[in-house]
Tab-separated table of C-alpha atoms and ligand atoms in Angstrom:
chain	number	residue	atom	x	y	z
A	1	MET	CA	8.413	186.416	148.841
A	2	SER	CA	10.631	183.974	150.649
A	3	GLU	CA	9.420	181.948	153.587
A	4	THR	CA	12.136	183.152	155.898
A	5	SER	CA	11.233	182.754	159.527
A	6	ALA	CA	12.162	185.728	161.623
A	7	SER	CA	12.130	183.741	164.865
A	8	ALA	CA	15.373	181.785	165.046
A	9	PRO	CA	18.820	183.426	165.055
A	10	ALA	CA	21.128	182.282	162.266
A	11	ALA	CA	23.262	179.444	163.595
A	12	LEU	CA	25.386	178.793	160.533
A	13	VAL	CA	26.496	181.883	158.666
A	14	VAL	CA	28.622	181.663	155.542
A	15	ARG	CA	29.684	185.071	154.304
A	16	ASP	CA	31.364	185.763	150.974
A	17	LEU	CA	33.272	182.493	151.282
A	18	GLN	CA	36.122	181.864	148.900
A	19	VAL	CA	37.765	178.468	148.765
A	20	ALA	CA	40.617	177.025	146.732
A	21	VAL	CA	41.875	173.473	146.266
A	22	ASP	CA	45.484	173.078	145.183
A	23	GLY	CA	45.530	176.749	144.257
A	24	LYS	CA	42.414	176.485	142.082
A	25	GLN	CA	39.497	178.734	143.058
A	26	ILE	CA	36.390	176.603	143.657
A	27	LEU	CA	34.079	178.824	145.685
A	28	SER	CA	34.002	182.485	144.743
A	29	GLY	CA	31.892	184.311	147.300
A	30	VAL	CA	29.246	182.027	148.801
A	31	SER	CA	26.834	183.637	151.266
A	32	LEU	CA	24.026	181.857	153.075
A	33	SER	CA	22.671	181.490	156.610
A	34	VAL	CA	20.821	178.619	158.235
A	35	PRO	CA	18.979	179.510	161.451
A	36	GLN	CA	18.776	177.006	164.291
A	37	GLY	CA	16.230	174.286	163.642
A	38	GLU	CA	15.455	175.236	160.037
A	39	VAL	CA	15.790	173.053	156.973
A	40	HIS	CA	17.482	174.658	154.008
A	41	ALA	CA	17.993	173.008	150.661
A	42	LEU	CA	21.147	173.629	148.666
A	43	MET	CA	20.570	172.843	145.026
A	44	GLY	CA	22.529	173.358	141.846
A	45	PRO	CA	23.997	171.606	138.830
A	46	ASN	CA	26.967	169.251	139.027
A	47	GLY	CA	30.205	171.052	139.708
A	48	ALA	CA	28.453	174.052	141.298
A	49	GLY	CA	30.516	173.722	144.485
A	50	LYS	CA	27.889	172.239	146.833
A	51	THR	CA	30.070	169.426	148.166
A	52	SER	CA	33.032	171.792	148.458
A	53	LEU	CA	30.955	174.115	150.618
A	54	GLY	CA	30.138	171.214	152.958
A	55	TYR	CA	33.814	170.294	153.225
A	56	ALA	CA	34.824	173.902	153.830
A	57	VAL	CA	32.267	174.241	156.638
A	58	MET	CA	33.591	171.076	158.266
A	59	GLY	CA	37.222	172.141	157.828
A	60	HIS	CA	38.534	169.583	155.352
A	61	PRO	CA	42.246	170.498	155.071
A	62	LYS	CA	42.227	170.350	151.259
A	63	TYR	CA	39.590	173.077	151.011
A	64	GLN	CA	41.538	176.201	151.778
A	65	VAL	CA	39.555	179.261	152.763
A	66	THR	CA	41.094	182.209	150.925
A	67	GLY	CA	38.470	184.791	151.844
A	68	GLY	CA	35.201	185.371	153.662
A	69	GLU	CA	33.936	183.889	156.903
A	70	ILE	CA	32.150	180.902	158.404
A	71	PHE	CA	30.416	181.421	161.744
A	72	TRP	CA	28.674	178.854	163.889
A	73	LYS	CA	26.620	180.399	166.648
A	74	ASP	CA	28.522	183.684	166.377
A	75	GLN	CA	31.910	182.030	166.632
A	76	THR	CA	34.283	181.811	163.686
A	77	LEU	CA	35.093	178.282	162.512
A	78	LEU	CA	38.107	179.341	160.494
A	79	GLY	CA	41.291	177.748	161.745
A	80	MET	CA	39.394	175.231	163.854
A	81	LEU	CA	40.093	171.503	163.455
A	82	PRO	CA	37.311	169.353	161.937
A	83	GLU	CA	36.963	167.314	165.153
A	84	ASN	CA	36.348	170.486	167.139
A	85	ARG	CA	33.707	171.588	164.660
A	86	ALA	CA	32.031	168.198	165.113
A	87	ARG	CA	32.255	168.600	168.882
A	88	MET	CA	30.483	171.940	168.540
A	89	GLY	CA	27.530	170.152	166.982
A	90	LEU	CA	28.165	170.114	163.225
A	91	PHE	CA	27.826	166.988	161.143
A	92	LEU	CA	28.475	166.271	157.471
A	93	SER	CA	27.135	163.181	155.766
A	94	LEU	CA	29.238	162.361	152.768
A	95	GLN	CA	28.126	162.131	149.163
A	96	TYR	CA	30.354	159.062	148.885
A	97	PRO	CA	30.649	157.442	152.333
A	98	THR	CA	33.914	155.578	152.814
A	99	ALA	CA	34.300	151.976	153.863
A	100	ILE	CA	36.627	151.212	156.761
A	101	PRO	CA	37.489	147.510	156.600
A	102	GLY	CA	38.379	146.254	160.077
A	103	VAL	CA	36.130	148.728	161.913
A	104	THR	CA	32.657	147.447	162.740
A	105	THR	CA	29.656	149.706	162.491
A	106	VAL	CA	29.132	149.601	166.253
A	107	ASN	CA	32.746	150.447	167.025
A	108	PHE	CA	32.691	153.225	164.472
A	109	LEU	CA	29.576	154.761	166.022
A	110	ARG	CA	31.004	154.431	169.533
A	111	ALA	CA	34.238	156.148	168.469
A	112	ALA	CA	32.307	158.916	166.691
A	113	LEU	CA	30.237	159.547	169.799
A	114	LYS	CA	33.332	159.590	171.975
A	115	GLY	CA	35.001	161.950	169.514
A	116	GLN	CA	32.165	164.379	170.213
A	117	GLY	CA	32.895	164.155	173.912
A	118	LYS	CA	29.682	162.206	174.513
A	119	SER	CA	29.321	158.777	176.065
A	120	LEU	CA	26.532	156.372	176.856
A	121	ALA	CA	26.408	153.245	178.992
A	122	ALA	CA	27.154	150.220	176.800
A	123	ARG	CA	23.628	148.822	177.126
A	124	ASP	CA	21.941	152.126	176.305
A	125	PHE	CA	24.274	152.673	173.391
A	126	LEU	CA	23.567	149.257	171.853
A	127	LYS	CA	19.849	149.712	172.393
A	128	LEU	CA	19.957	153.088	170.665
A	129	VAL	CA	21.873	151.733	167.676
A	130	ARG	CA	19.553	148.734	167.391
A	131	GLU	CA	16.437	150.918	167.518
A	132	GLN	CA	17.740	153.371	164.962
A	133	MET	CA	18.745	150.597	162.583
A	134	ALA	CA	15.321	149.029	162.949
A	135	SER	CA	13.557	152.275	162.137
A	136	LEU	CA	15.704	152.617	159.032
A	137	LYS	CA	14.840	149.043	158.103
A	138	MET	CA	18.428	147.828	158.464
A	139	ASP	CA	19.070	144.288	159.616
A	140	PRO	CA	20.811	144.093	163.040
A	141	SER	CA	23.611	142.108	161.387
A	142	PHE	CA	24.880	145.427	160.025
A	143	MET	CA	26.050	146.248	163.552
A	144	SER	CA	28.913	143.785	163.371
A	145	ARG	CA	29.778	144.358	159.723
A	146	TYR	CA	32.685	146.603	158.783
A	147	ILE	CA	31.305	150.072	158.239
A	148	ASN	CA	30.187	150.706	154.659
A	149	ASP	CA	32.266	147.741	153.479
A	150	ASN	CA	30.363	146.169	150.588
A	151	PHE	CA	27.247	148.110	151.592
A	152	SER	CA	25.024	148.982	148.640
A	153	GLY	CA	24.515	152.660	147.819
A	154	GLY	CA	21.178	152.646	149.634
A	155	GLU	CA	22.619	150.886	152.697
A	156	LYS	CA	25.372	153.496	152.948
A	157	LYS	CA	22.794	156.282	152.872
A	158	ARG	CA	20.710	154.592	155.583
A	159	MET	CA	23.870	154.171	157.634
A	160	GLU	CA	24.476	157.926	157.393
A	161	ILE	CA	21.049	158.502	158.942
A	162	VAL	CA	21.798	155.993	161.711
A	163	GLN	CA	24.924	158.037	162.458
A	164	LEU	CA	22.850	161.198	162.496
A	165	ALA	CA	20.354	159.649	164.897
A	166	VAL	CA	23.059	158.380	167.248
A	167	LEU	CA	25.257	161.496	167.166
A	168	ARG	CA	22.398	164.031	167.324
A	169	PRO	CA	24.294	167.019	165.966
A	170	GLU	CA	22.788	170.497	166.181
A	171	MET	CA	23.208	171.002	162.470
A	172	ALA	CA	23.557	168.361	159.787
A	173	ILE	CA	24.779	168.909	156.268
A	174	LEU	CA	23.449	166.049	154.167
A	175	ASP	CA	25.238	165.703	150.851
A	176	GLU	CA	23.164	163.973	148.171
A	177	THR	CA	21.580	161.690	150.741
A	178	ASP	CA	18.995	160.895	148.085
A	179	SER	CA	21.359	159.782	145.342
A	180	GLY	CA	21.036	156.205	144.217
A	181	LEU	CA	17.944	155.498	146.308
A	182	ASP	CA	14.846	153.811	144.964
A	183	VAL	CA	11.543	155.353	145.942
A	184	ASP	CA	10.989	153.167	149.035
A	185	ALA	CA	14.513	153.724	150.347
A	186	LEU	CA	14.127	157.434	149.648
A	187	ARG	CA	11.004	157.553	151.796
A	188	THR	CA	12.654	155.572	154.611
A	189	VAL	CA	15.681	157.863	154.620
A	190	ALA	CA	13.551	161.023	154.420
A	191	GLU	CA	11.371	159.809	157.306
A	192	GLY	CA	14.560	159.140	159.257
A	193	VAL	CA	15.718	162.712	158.669
A	194	ASN	CA	12.335	164.107	159.684
A	195	ARG	CA	12.367	161.981	162.835
A	196	VAL	CA	15.823	163.092	163.990
A	197	ARG	CA	15.229	166.718	163.195
A	198	SER	CA	11.982	166.892	165.151
A	199	ASP	CA	13.959	167.895	168.232
A	200	GLY	CA	15.231	171.077	166.605
A	201	MET	CA	18.192	169.957	164.505
A	202	GLY	CA	19.089	172.335	161.692
A	203	VAL	CA	19.593	170.720	158.291
A	204	LEU	CA	21.300	171.843	155.121
A	205	ILE	CA	20.250	169.298	152.572
A	206	ILE	CA	22.331	169.243	149.414
A	207	THR	CA	20.524	167.805	146.463
A	208	HIS	CA	20.603	167.860	142.724
A	209	TYR	CA	16.959	166.853	142.313
A	210	GLN	CA	13.741	167.957	143.930
A	211	ARG	CA	12.401	164.518	144.822
A	212	ILE	CA	13.681	164.233	148.420
A	213	LEU	CA	12.164	167.685	149.002
A	214	ASP	CA	8.735	166.145	148.457
A	215	TYR	CA	9.285	164.478	151.836
A	216	ILE	CA	11.513	166.967	153.655
A	217	LYS	CA	10.033	170.435	153.323
A	218	PRO	CA	12.679	173.158	153.247
A	219	ASP	CA	12.162	176.525	154.956
A	220	GLN	CA	14.485	178.072	152.392
A	221	VAL	CA	16.192	177.070	149.175
A	222	HIS	CA	19.564	178.228	147.862
A	223	VAL	CA	20.757	177.543	144.352
A	224	MET	CA	24.472	177.412	143.645
A	225	ALA	CA	26.273	177.596	140.338
A	226	ALA	CA	29.856	178.320	139.388
A	227	GLY	CA	30.989	178.544	142.993
A	228	ARG	CA	28.408	180.980	144.330
A	229	VAL	CA	24.759	181.268	145.330
A	230	ILE	CA	22.756	182.538	142.355
A	231	ALA	CA	19.292	182.436	143.956
A	232	SER	CA	17.754	182.103	147.408
A	233	GLY	CA	14.076	181.891	148.181
A	234	GLY	CA	11.213	179.657	149.195
A	235	SER	CA	10.100	176.303	147.852
A	236	GLU	CA	8.860	177.995	144.669
A	237	LEU	CA	12.495	177.702	143.519
A	238	VAL	CA	12.228	173.917	143.779
A	239	ASP	CA	9.117	173.990	141.601
A	240	GLN	CA	10.863	176.212	139.062
A	241	ILE	CA	13.828	173.847	138.873
A	242	GLU	CA	11.564	170.850	138.514
A	243	LYS	CA	9.706	172.543	135.682
A	244	ASP	CA	12.469	174.305	133.741
A	245	GLY	CA	15.759	172.878	135.015
A	246	TYR	CA	18.652	175.127	135.971
A	247	ASP	CA	19.200	176.862	132.612
A	248	PRO	CA	16.877	179.879	133.076
A	249	MET	CA	18.459	180.611	136.478
A	250	LEU	CA	21.950	180.276	135.040
A	251	ARG	CA	21.079	182.691	132.221
A	252	ALA	CA	19.520	185.159	134.667
A	253	ALA	CA	22.763	185.062	136.668
A	254	GLY	CA	24.747	185.799	133.508
A	255	LEU	CA	26.341	182.344	133.487
A	256	GLU	CA	26.980	180.251	130.440
A	257	VAL	CA	24.585	177.410	129.907
A	258	ASN	CA	26.208	174.157	128.978
A	259	ASP	CA	23.983	172.711	126.292
A	260	ALA	CA	25.874	169.451	126.038
A	261	PRO	CA	23.631	166.519	126.913
A	262	ALA	CA	24.245	165.055	130.367
A	263	ALA	CA	26.637	162.108	130.337
B	1	ADP	N1	39.484	167.937	145.878
B	1	ADP	C1	39.313	168.564	144.713
B	1	ADP	N2	40.318	168.655	143.843
B	1	ADP	C2	40.165	169.296	142.653
B	1	ADP	N3	39.027	169.873	142.260
B	1	ADP	C3	37.976	169.807	143.076
B	1	ADP	C4	38.053	169.150	144.348
B	1	ADP	N4	36.854	169.240	144.954
B	1	ADP	C5	36.062	169.917	144.097
B	1	ADP	N5	36.734	170.257	142.978
B	1	ADP	C6	36.188	171.000	141.820
B	1	ADP	O1	35.368	172.041	142.324
B	1	ADP	C7	34.192	172.183	141.549
B	1	ADP	C8	32.978	171.994	142.446
B	1	ADP	O2	32.892	170.632	142.833
B	1	ADP	P1	31.843	170.089	143.875
B	1	ADP	O3	31.935	170.889	145.112
B	1	ADP	O4	32.059	168.621	144.005
B	1	ADP	O5	30.464	170.391	143.134
B	1	ADP	P2	29.000	169.783	143.368
B	1	ADP	O6	28.995	169.069	144.678
B	1	ADP	O7	28.097	170.968	143.333
B	1	ADP	O8	28.750	168.878	142.204
B	1	ADP	C9	34.293	171.167	140.432
B	1	ADP	O9	34.815	171.809	139.303
B	1	ADP	C10	35.269	170.144	140.982
B	1	ADP	O10	35.967	169.512	139.963
B	2	MG	MG1	28.530	167.100	145.150
């Protein structure tokens, strides 16, 4: 009884994807599809392979595809450079955004936009950045600070949403955008995501916990463990995870449950 919408064609299709890093198998047959304009949640315990899937979709050179396929709008992404994938409308927000001392936020955003083959008049660009920062409750002084340099965890996450709002990708993969946020920051960031996606952006939101999904309602939920998808369905999966954790799903998938207490 999933809440799959039959209307939109699948934009991102991952089929039986196998990925290795330094010769070690990390993803062992991941399949999922995200139709244009839908929000899908990707959940799962630590080490499930969620971040690796995001990197593989974006073409990170360390994440070597050893089998399966990744299609974006019916075109294979395999063998394509990350910058070309970005130009085709894909965006990945990082679980751990990197600081680039020496590069201001404004210059970073301008370069990212240019990298996508888009440009705006200087005045319009600055106005856009200023507006987006304001709606994410970021002080304008962040514009001239070096990107992510000495930003708090929450400021980095807000900055990712500013990037999303300026770059306007067709599909955004948001990796643990909720981690380290207090409840007010979580709401601000979630509202930012809802605002930018209102014009039809597809979103794959990677999260360990259900709480951001109280604000961003997913059309479908996928649960990963041990390098593959062990369950896909509607938001009832989120409720199950909130209630019982991942263990029952892991057992049902024939996976070992690690009973060690979380560090
Ligand atoms: N660059 C890497 N080098 C070595 N191992 C990696 C690398 N990236 C991921 N892994 C391993 O792949 C598995 C999945 O990691 P990850 O994708 O980060 O999981 P998740 O995001 O679900 O917590 C883990 O065992 C992790 O140690
Ligand atoms: Mg991760």
